[in-house]
Tab-separated table of N, CA and C in Angstrom:
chain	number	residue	atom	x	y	z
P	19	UNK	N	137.052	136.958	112.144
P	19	UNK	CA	138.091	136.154	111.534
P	19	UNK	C	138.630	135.154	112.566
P	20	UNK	N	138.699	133.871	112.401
P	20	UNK	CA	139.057	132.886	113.170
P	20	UNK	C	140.590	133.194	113.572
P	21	UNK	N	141.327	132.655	114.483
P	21	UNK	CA	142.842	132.691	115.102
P	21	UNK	C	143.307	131.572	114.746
P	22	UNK	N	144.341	131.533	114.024
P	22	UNK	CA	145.167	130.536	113.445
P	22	UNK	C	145.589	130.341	114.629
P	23	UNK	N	145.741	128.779	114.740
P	23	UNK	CA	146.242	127.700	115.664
P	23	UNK	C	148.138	128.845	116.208
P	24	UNK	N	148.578	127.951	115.020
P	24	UNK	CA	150.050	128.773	114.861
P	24	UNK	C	150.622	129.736	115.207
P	25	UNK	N	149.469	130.723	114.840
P	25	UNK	CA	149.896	132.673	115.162
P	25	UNK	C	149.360	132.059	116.618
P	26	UNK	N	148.290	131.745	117.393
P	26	UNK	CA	148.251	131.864	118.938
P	26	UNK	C	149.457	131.388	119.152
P	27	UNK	N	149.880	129.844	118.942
P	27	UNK	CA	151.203	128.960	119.594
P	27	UNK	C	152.451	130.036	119.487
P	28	UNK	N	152.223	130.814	118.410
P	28	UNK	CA	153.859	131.570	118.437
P	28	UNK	C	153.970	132.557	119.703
P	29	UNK	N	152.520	133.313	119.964
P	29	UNK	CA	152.361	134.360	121.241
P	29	UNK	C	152.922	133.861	122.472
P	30	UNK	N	152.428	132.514	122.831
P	30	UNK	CA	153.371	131.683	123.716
P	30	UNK	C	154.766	131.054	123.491
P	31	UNK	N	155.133	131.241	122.646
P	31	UNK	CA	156.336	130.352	122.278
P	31	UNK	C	157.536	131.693	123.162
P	32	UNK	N	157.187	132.691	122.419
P	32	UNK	CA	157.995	133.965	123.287
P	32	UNK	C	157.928	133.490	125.163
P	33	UNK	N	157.082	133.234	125.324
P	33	UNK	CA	157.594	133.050	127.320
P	33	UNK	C	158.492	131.933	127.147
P	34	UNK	N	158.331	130.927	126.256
P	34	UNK	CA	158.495	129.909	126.566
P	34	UNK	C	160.697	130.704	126.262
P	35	UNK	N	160.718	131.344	125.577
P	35	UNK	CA	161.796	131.495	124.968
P	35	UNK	C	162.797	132.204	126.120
P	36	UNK	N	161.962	133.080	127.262
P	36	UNK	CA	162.399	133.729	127.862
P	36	UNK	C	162.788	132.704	129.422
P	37	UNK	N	161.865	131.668	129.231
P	37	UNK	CA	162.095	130.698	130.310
P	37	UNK	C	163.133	130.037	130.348
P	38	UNK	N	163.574	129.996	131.636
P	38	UNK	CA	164.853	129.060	131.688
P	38	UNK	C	164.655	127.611	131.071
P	39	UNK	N	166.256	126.830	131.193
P	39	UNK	CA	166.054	125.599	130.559
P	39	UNK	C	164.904	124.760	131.652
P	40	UNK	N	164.136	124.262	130.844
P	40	UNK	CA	162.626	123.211	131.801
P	40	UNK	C	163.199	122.669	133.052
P	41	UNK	N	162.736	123.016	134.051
P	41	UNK	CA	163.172	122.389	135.093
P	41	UNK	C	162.037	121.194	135.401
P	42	UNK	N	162.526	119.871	135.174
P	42	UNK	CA	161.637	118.845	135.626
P	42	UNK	C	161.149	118.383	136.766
P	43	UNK	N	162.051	118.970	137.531
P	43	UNK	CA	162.093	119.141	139.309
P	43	UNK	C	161.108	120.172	139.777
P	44	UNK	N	160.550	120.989	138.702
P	44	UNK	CA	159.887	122.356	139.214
P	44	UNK	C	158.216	121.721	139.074
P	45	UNK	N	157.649	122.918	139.257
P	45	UNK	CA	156.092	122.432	139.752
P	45	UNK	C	155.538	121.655	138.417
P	46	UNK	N	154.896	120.829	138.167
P	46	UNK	CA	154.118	120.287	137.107
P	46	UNK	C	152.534	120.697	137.714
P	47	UNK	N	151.748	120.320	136.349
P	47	UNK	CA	150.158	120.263	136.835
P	47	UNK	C	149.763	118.775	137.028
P	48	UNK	N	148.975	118.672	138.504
P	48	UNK	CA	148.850	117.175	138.789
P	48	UNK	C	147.407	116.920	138.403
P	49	UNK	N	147.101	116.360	137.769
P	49	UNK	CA	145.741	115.403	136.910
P	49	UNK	C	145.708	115.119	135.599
P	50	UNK	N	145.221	114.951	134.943
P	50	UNK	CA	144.668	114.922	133.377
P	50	UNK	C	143.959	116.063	132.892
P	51	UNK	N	144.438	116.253	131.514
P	51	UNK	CA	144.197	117.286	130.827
P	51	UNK	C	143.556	116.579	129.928
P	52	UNK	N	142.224	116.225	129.834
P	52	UNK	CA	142.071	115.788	128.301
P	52	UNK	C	141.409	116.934	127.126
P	53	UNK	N	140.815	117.647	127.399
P	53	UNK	CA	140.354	118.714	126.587
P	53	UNK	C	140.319	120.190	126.828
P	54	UNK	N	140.418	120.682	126.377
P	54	UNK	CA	140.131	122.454	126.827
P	54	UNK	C	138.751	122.653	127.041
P	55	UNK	N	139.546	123.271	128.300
P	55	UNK	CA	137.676	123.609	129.297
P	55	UNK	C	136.784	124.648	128.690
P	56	UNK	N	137.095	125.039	127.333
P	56	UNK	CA	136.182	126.361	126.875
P	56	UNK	C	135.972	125.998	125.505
P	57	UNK	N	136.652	124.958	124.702
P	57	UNK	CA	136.212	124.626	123.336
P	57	UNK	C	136.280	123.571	123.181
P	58	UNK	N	136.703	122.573	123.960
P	58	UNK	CA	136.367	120.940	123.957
P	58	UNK	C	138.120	120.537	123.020
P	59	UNK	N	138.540	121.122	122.497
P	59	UNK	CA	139.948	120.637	122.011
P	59	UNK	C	140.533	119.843	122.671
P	60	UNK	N	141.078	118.557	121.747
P	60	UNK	CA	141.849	117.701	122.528
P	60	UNK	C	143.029	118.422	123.074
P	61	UNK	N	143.659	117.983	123.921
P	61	UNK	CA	144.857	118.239	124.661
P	61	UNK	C	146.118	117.804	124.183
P	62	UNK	N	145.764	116.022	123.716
P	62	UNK	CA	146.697	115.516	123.777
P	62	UNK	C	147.790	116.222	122.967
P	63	UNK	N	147.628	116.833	121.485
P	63	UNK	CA	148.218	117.342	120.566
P	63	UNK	C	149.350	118.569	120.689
P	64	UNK	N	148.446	119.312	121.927
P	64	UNK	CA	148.707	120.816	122.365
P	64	UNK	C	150.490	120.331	123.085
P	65	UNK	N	151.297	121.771	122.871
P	65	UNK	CA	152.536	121.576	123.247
P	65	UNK	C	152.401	122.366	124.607
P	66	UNK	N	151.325	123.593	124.393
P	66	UNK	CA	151.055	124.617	125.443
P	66	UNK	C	149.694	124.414	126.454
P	67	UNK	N	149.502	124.793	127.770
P	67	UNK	CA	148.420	124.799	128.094
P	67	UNK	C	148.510	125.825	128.691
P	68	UNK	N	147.591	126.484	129.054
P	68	UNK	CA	147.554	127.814	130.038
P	68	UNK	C	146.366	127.386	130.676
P	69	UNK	N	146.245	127.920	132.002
P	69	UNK	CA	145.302	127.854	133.238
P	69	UNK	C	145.403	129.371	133.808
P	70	UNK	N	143.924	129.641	132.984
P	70	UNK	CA	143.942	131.293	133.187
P	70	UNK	C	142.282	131.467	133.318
P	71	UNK	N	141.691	133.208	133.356
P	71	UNK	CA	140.673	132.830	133.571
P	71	UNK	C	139.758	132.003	131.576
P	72	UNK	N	139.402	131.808	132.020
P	72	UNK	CA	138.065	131.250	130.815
P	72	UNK	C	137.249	131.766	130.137
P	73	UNK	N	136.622	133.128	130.892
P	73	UNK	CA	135.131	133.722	130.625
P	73	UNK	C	135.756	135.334	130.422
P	74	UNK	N	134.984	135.729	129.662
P	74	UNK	CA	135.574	137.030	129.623
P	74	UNK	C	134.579	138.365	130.547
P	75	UNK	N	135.099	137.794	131.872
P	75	UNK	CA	133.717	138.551	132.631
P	75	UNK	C	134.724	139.170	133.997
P	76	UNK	N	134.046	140.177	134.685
P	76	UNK	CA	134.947	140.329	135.869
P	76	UNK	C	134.872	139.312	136.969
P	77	UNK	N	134.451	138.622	137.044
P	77	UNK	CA	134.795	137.298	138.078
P	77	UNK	C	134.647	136.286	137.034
P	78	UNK	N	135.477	135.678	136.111
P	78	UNK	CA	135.745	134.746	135.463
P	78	UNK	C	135.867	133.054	136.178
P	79	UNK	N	135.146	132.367	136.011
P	79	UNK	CA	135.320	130.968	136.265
P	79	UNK	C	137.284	130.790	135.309
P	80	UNK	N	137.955	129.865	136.437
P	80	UNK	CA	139.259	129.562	135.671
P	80	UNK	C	139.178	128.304	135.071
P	81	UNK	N	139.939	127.904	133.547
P	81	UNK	CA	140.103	126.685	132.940
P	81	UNK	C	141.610	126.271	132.777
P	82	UNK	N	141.699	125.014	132.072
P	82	UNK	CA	142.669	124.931	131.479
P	82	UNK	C	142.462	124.841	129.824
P	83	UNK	N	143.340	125.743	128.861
P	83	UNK	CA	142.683	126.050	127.857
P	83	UNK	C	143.892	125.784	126.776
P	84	UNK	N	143.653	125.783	125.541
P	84	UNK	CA	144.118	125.905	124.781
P	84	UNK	C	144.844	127.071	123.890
P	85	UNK	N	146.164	127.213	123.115
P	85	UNK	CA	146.152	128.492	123.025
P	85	UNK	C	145.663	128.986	122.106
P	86	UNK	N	144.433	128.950	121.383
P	86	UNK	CA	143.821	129.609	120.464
P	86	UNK	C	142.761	130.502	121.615
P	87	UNK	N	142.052	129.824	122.854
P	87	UNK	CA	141.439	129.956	124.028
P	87	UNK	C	141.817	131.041	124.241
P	88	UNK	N	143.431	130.590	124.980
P	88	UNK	CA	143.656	131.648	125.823
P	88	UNK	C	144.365	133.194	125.457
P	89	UNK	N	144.432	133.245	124.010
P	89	UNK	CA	144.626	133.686	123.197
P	89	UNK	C	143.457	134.815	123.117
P	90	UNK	N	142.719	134.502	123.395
P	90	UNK	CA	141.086	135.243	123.182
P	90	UNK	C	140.816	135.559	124.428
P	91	UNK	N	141.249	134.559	125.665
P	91	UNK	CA	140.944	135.421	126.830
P	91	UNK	C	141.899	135.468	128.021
P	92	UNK	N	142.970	134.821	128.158
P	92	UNK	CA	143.803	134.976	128.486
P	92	UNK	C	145.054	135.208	128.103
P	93	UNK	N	145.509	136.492	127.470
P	93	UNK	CA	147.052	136.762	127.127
P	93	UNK	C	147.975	137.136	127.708
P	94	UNK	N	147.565	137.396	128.991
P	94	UNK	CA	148.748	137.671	129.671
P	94	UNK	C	149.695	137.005	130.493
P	95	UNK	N	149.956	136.090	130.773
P	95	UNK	CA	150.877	135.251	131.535
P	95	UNK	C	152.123	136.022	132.808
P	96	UNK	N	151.180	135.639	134.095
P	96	UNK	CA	151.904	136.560	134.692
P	96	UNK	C	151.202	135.775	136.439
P	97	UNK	N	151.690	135.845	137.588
P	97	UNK	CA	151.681	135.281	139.242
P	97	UNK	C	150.212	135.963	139.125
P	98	UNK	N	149.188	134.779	139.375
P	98	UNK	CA	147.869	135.823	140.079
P	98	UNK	C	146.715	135.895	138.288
P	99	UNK	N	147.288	135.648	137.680
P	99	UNK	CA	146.832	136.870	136.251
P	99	UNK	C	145.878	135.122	135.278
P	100	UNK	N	147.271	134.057	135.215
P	100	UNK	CA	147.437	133.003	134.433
P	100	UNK	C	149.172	132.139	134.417
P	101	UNK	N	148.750	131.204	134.255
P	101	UNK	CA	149.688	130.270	134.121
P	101	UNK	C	150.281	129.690	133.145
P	102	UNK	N	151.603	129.396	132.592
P	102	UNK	CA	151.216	128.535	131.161
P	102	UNK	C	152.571	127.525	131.378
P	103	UNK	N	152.025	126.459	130.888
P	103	UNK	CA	152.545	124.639	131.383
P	103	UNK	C	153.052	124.666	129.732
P	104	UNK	N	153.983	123.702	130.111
P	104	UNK	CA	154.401	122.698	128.255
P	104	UNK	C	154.805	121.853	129.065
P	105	UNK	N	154.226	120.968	127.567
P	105	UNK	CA	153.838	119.448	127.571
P	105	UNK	C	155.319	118.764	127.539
P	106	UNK	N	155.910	118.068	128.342
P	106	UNK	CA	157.086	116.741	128.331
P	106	UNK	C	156.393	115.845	128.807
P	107	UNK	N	156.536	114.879	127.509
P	107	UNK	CA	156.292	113.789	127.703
P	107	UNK	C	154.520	113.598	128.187
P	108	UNK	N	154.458	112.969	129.582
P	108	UNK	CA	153.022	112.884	129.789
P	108	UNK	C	153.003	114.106	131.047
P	109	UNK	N	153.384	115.064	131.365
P	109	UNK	CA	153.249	116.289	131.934
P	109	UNK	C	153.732	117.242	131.645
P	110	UNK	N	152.217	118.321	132.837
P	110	UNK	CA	152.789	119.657	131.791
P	110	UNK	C	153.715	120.424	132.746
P	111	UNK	N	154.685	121.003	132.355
P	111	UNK	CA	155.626	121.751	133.444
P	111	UNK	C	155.254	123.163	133.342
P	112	UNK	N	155.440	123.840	134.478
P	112	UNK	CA	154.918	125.190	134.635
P	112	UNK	C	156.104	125.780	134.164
P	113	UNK	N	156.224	126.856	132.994
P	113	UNK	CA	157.338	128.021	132.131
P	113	UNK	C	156.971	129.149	132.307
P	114	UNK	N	156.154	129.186	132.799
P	114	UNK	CA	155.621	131.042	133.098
P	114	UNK	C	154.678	131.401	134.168
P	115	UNK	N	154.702	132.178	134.638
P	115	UNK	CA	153.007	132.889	135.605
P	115	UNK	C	153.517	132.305	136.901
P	116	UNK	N	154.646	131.030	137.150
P	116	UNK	CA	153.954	130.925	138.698
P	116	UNK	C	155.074	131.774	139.648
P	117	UNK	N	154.691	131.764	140.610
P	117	UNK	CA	155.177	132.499	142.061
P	117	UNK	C	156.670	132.934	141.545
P	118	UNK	N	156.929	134.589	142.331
P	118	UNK	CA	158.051	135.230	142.253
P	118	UNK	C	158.791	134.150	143.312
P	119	UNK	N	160.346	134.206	143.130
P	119	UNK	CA	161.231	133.840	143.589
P	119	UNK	C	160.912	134.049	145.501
P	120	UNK	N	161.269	133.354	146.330
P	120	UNK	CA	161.075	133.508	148.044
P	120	UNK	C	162.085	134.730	148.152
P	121	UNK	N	163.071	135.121	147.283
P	121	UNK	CA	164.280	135.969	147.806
P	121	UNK	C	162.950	137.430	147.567
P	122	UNK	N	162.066	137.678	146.432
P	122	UNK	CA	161.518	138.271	146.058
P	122	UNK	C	160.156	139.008	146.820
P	123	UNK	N	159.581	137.870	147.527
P	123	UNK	CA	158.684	137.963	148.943
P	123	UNK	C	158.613	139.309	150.010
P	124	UNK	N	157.612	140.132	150.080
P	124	UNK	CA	157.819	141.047	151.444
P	124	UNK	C	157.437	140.409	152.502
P	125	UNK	N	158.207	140.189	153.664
P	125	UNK	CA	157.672	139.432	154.832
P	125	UNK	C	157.860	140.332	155.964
């Protein structure tokens, strides 16, 4: 049975809900996104991107994917695991997965 667009976008919509207000100052992804690296989907449309692994293998090549994609192979959003960006404007801002806080750090 195929994955509705929608039901994936809502699985992400929850981080997005738990994320603070967008910090525009915080990390973005630097290049162009034009398609998802595992089903050719345009980008431009997508509100979500995740950069997780791609392949469903134990050493997975990583993409940037779509969430019907990452939905299928990346669901977990978490430092180390996957990443997941939303789209402002013409960049995507990082809302989930990246690096614990420096206060958080064992040094």
């Amino acid at each position: 049975m195929p994955i509705d667009h929608a039901a994936a976008q809502a699985l992400f919509v929850e981080y997005d809900k738990a994320a603070d207000v967008l910090d525009e100052s915080g990390p973005i992804w630097h290049g162009d996104i034009e398609n998802c690296d595992v089903c050719s989907r345009p980008m431009e449309p997508e509100i979500y991107m995740i950069d997780g692994p791609a392949q469903a293998s134990a050493q997975p090549m990583w993409g940037n994917m779509c969430v019907i994609c990452a939905y299928k192979l990346s669901l977990k959003i978490e430092w180390g695991i996957a990443q997941l960006y939303r789209r402002q404007g013409s960049h995507w801002y990082l809302i989930a997965g990246g690096p614990p806080p420096r206060d958080d750090w064992d040094l």
